[in-house]
Short mmCIF file of C-alpha atoms in Angstrom, two decimals:
data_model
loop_
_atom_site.label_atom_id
_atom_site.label_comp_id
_atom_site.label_asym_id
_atom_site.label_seq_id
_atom_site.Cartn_x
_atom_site.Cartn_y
_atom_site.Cartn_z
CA UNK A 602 188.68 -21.34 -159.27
CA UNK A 603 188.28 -18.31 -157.28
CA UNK A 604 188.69 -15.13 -158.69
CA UNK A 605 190.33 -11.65 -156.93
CA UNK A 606 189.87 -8.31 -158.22
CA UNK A 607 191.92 -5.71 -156.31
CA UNK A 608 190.94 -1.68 -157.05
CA UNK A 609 193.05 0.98 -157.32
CA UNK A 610 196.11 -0.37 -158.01
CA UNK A 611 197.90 3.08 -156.72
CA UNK A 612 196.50 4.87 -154.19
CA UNK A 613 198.39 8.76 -152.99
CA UNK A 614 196.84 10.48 -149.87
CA UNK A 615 197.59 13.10 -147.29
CA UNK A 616 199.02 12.16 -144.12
CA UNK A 617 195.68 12.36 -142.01
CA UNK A 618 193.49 11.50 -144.78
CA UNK A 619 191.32 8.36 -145.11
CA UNK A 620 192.40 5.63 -147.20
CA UNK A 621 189.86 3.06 -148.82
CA UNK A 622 191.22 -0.05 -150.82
CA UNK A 623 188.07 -2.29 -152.30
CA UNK A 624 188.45 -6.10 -153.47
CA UNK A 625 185.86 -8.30 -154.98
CA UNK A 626 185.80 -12.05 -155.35
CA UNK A 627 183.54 -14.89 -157.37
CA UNK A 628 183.16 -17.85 -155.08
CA UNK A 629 180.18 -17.66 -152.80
CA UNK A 630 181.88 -20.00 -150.30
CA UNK A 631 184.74 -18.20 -149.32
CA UNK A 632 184.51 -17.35 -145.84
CA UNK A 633 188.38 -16.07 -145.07
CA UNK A 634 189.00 -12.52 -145.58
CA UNK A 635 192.56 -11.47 -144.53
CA UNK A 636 194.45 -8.63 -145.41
CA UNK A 637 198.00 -8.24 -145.67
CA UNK A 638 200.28 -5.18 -145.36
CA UNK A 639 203.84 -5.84 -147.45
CA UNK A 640 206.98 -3.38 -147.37
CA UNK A 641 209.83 -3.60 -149.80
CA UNK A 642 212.20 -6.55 -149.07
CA UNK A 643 210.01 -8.14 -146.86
CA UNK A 644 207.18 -10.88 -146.64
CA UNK A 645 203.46 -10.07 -146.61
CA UNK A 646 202.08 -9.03 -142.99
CA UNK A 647 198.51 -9.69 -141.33
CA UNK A 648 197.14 -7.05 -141.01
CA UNK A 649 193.94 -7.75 -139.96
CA UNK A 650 191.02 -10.51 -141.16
CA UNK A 651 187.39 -11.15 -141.20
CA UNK A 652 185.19 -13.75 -141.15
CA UNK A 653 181.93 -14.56 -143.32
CA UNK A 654 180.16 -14.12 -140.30
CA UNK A 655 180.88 -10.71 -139.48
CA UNK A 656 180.24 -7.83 -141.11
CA UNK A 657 182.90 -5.58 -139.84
CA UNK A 658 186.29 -5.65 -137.45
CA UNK A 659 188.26 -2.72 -136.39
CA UNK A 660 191.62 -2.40 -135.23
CA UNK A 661 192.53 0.73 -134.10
CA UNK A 662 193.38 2.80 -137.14
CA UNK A 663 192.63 -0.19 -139.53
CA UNK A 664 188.92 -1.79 -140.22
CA UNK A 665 187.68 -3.93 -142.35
CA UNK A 666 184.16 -4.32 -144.52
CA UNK A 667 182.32 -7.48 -145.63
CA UNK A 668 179.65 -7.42 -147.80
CA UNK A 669 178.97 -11.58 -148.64
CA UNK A 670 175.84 -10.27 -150.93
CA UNK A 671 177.50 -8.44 -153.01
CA UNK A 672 180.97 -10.55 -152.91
CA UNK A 673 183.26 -7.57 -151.79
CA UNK A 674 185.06 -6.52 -148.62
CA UNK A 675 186.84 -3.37 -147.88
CA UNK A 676 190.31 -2.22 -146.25
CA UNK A 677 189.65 1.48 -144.47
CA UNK A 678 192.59 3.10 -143.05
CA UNK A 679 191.90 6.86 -141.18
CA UNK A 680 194.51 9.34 -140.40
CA UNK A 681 197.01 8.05 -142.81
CA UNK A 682 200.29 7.92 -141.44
CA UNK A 683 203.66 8.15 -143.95
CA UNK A 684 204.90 4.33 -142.13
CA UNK A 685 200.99 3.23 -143.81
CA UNK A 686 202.88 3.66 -147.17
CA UNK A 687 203.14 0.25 -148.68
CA UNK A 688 201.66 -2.55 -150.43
CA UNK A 689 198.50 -3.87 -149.34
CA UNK A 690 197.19 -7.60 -150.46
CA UNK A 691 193.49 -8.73 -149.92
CA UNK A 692 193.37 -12.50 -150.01
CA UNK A 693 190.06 -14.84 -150.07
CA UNK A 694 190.45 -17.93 -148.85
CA UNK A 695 187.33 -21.18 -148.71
CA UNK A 696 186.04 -24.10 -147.71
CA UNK A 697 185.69 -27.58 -148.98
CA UNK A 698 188.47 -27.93 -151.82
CA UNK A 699 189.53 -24.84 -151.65
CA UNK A 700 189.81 -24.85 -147.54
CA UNK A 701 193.67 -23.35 -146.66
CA UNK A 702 194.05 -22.24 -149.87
CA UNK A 703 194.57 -18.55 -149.79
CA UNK A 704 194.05 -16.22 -153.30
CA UNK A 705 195.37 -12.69 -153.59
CA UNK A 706 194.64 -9.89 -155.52
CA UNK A 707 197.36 -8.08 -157.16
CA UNK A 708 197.81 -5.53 -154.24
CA UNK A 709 197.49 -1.86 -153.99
CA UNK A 710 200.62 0.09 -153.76
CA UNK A 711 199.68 2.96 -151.21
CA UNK A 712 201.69 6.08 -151.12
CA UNK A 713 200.79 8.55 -147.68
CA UNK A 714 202.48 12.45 -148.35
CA UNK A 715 203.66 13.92 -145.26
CA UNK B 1274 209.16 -16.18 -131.00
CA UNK B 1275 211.21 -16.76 -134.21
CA UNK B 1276 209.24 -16.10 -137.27
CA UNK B 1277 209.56 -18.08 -141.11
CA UNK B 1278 213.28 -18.24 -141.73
CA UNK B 1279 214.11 -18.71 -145.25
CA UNK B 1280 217.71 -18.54 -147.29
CA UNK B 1281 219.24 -17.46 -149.47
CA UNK B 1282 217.42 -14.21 -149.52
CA UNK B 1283 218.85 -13.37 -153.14
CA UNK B 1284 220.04 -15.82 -155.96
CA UNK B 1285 221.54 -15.33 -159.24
CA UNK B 1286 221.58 -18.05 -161.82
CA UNK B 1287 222.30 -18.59 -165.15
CA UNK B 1288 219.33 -20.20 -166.95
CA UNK B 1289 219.57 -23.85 -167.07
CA UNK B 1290 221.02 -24.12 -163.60
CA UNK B 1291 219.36 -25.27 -161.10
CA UNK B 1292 218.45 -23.62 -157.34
CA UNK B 1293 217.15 -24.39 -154.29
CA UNK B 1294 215.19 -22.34 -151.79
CA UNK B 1295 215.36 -23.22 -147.96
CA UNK B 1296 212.50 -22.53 -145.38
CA UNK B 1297 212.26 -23.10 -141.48
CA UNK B 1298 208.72 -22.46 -140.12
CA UNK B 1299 207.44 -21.30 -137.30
CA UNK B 1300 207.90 -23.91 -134.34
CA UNK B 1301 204.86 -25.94 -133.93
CA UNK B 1302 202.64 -24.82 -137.34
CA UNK B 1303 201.43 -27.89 -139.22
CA UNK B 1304 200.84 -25.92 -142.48
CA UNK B 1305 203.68 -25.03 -144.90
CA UNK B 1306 202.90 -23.27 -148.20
CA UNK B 1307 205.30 -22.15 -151.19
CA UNK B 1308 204.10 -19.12 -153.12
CA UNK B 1309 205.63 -17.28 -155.71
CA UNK B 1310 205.36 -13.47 -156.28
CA UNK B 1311 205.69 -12.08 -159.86
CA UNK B 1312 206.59 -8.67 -160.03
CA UNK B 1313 203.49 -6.23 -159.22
CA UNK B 1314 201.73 -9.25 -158.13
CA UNK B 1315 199.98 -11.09 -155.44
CA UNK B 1316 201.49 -14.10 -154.50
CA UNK B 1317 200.44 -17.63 -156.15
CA UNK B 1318 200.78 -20.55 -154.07
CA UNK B 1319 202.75 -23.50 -155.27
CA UNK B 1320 202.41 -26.27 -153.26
CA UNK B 1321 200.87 -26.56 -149.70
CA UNK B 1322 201.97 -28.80 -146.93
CA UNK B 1323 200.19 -30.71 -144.30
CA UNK B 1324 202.98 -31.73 -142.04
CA UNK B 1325 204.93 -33.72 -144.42
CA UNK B 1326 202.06 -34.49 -147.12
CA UNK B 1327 201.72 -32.69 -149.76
CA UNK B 1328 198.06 -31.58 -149.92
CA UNK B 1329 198.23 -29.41 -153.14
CA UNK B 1330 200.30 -28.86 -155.68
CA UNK B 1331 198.00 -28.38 -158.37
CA UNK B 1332 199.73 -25.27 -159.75
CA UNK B 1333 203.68 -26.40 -159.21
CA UNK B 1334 205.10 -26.64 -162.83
CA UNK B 1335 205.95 -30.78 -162.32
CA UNK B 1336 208.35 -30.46 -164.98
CA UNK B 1337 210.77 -28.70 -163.33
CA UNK B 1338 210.32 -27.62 -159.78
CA UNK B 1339 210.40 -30.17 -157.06
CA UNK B 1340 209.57 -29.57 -153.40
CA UNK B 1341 209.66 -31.56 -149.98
CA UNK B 1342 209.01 -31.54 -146.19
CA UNK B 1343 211.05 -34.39 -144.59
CA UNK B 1344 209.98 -35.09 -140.96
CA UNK B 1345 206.78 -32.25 -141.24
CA UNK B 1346 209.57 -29.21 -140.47
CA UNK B 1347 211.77 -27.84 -142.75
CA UNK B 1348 211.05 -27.74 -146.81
CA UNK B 1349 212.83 -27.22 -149.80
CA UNK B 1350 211.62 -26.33 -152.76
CA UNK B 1351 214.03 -26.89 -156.15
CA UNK B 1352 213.94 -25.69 -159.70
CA UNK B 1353 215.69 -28.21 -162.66
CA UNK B 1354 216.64 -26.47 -165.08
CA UNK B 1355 215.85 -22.77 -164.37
CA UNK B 1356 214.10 -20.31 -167.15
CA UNK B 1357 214.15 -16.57 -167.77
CA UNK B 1358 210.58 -16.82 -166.81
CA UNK B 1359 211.26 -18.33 -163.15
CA UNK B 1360 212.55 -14.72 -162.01
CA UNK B 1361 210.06 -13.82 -159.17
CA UNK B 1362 210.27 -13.62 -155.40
CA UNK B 1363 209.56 -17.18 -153.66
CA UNK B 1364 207.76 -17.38 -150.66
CA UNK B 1365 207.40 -19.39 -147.80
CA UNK B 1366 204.40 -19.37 -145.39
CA UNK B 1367 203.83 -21.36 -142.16
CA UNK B 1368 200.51 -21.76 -140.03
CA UNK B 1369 198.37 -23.87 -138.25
CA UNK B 1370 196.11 -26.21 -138.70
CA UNK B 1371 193.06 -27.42 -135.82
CA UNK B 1372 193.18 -31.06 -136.23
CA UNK B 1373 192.37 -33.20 -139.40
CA UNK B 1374 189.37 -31.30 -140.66
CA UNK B 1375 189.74 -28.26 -138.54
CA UNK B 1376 190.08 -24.56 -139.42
CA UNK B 1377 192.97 -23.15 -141.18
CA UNK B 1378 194.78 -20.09 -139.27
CA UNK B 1379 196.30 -17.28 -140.23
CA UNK B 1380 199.68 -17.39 -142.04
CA UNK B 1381 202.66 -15.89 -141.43
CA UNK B 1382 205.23 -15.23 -143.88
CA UNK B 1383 208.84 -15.20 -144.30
CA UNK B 1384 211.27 -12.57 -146.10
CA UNK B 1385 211.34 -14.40 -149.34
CA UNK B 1386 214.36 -15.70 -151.94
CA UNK B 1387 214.62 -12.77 -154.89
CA UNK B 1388 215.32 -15.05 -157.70
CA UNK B 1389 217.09 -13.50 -161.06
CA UNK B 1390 217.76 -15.89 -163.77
CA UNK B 1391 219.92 -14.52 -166.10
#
């Protein structure tokens, strides 16, 4: 099956600063990449997704990377506010038998300083 | 619009008992999913609903956890006789799906049930 590695697993900034979480994934076919935003007591959010055949999305503050070559895709968040602080989920998601099946990494917990 | 609604938000059991987890979609999504969340971890989905079909449940533990979607809306999902281990967050996830074959669409989440088995 398909197989999500999420790096770092903590991640401290600067209010202001950049923030860059990285996931990788094994099955060439996956062609879903959303990422999710989750605060304490709460359900995972959509942040924002991609597609296999784009390379890159922004949403205001937020973008996201795709590189299908290598198998990796990127979250990028610039000027860091402390309400970014959270847990952030990349999730890959496929075609065929694995089509609406949806799997995560084990999330990034990101902590902005004010 | 009303998002996933799910109860209780927090249950306490004795191991051996059982529990059930309630979840109301979002009005009009096709797709239902059950996930469970391990501390530190991303969720793991359970079982996976197409209206009231179940299209996966490769990775619900048969034994002992039970789930249905009577009349393709609300689902619950059970767990005969709970273990220590069973202690996660469980979470339920609605979307849509375009038509038979069609593309899967984003899912949206509810709160989740904090499970403690004691």
């Amino acid at each position: 099956g398909e197989n999500v590695e999420q790096h770092p697993s903590t991640l401290s900034v600067q209010e202001g600063d950049s923030a860059v979480i990285k996931c990788t994934y094994s099955d060439s076919a996956s062609n879903y990449f959303p990422w999710y935003k989750q605060e304490l007591g709460k359900g995972p959010q959509l942040i924002i997704d991609i597609r296999s055949n784009v390379g890159e999305k922004k949403d205001q503050r937020i973008a996201v990377t795709l590189n299908k070559t290598a198998k990796h895709f990127s979250l990028h968040i610039t000027e860091t506010q402390p309400e970014d602080s959270a847990v952030y989920f990349c999730a890959v998601r496929g075609e065929g038998a694995n089509a609406g099946k949806s799997t995560f990494g084990d999330g990034t917990t990101l902590t902005v300083k004010p | 619009e009303a998002g996933v609604v799910q109860s209780p938000r927090y249950k306490i059991i004795e191991k051996k008992q059982p529990v059930a987890f309630w979840c109301n979609p979002i009005s009009g999504h096709n797709t239902l999913y059950w996930y469970r969340q391990n501390l530190g971890q991303g969720p793991e989905l359970l079982i996976r609903y197409e209206n009231e079909e179940a299209v996966d449940d490769s990775q619900l533990p048969k034994d002992r956890f039970s789930a249905e979607r009577l009349k393709g809306v609300d689902s619950t999902l059970k767990i005969q006789p709970a273990e220590l281990g069973d202690s996660a967050v469980y979470l339920c996830a609605s979307s849509v799906r375009g038509g038979i074959s069609g593309p899967y669409y984003e899912q949206y989440f509810g709160p989740g049930t904090r499970l403690t088995v004691t």
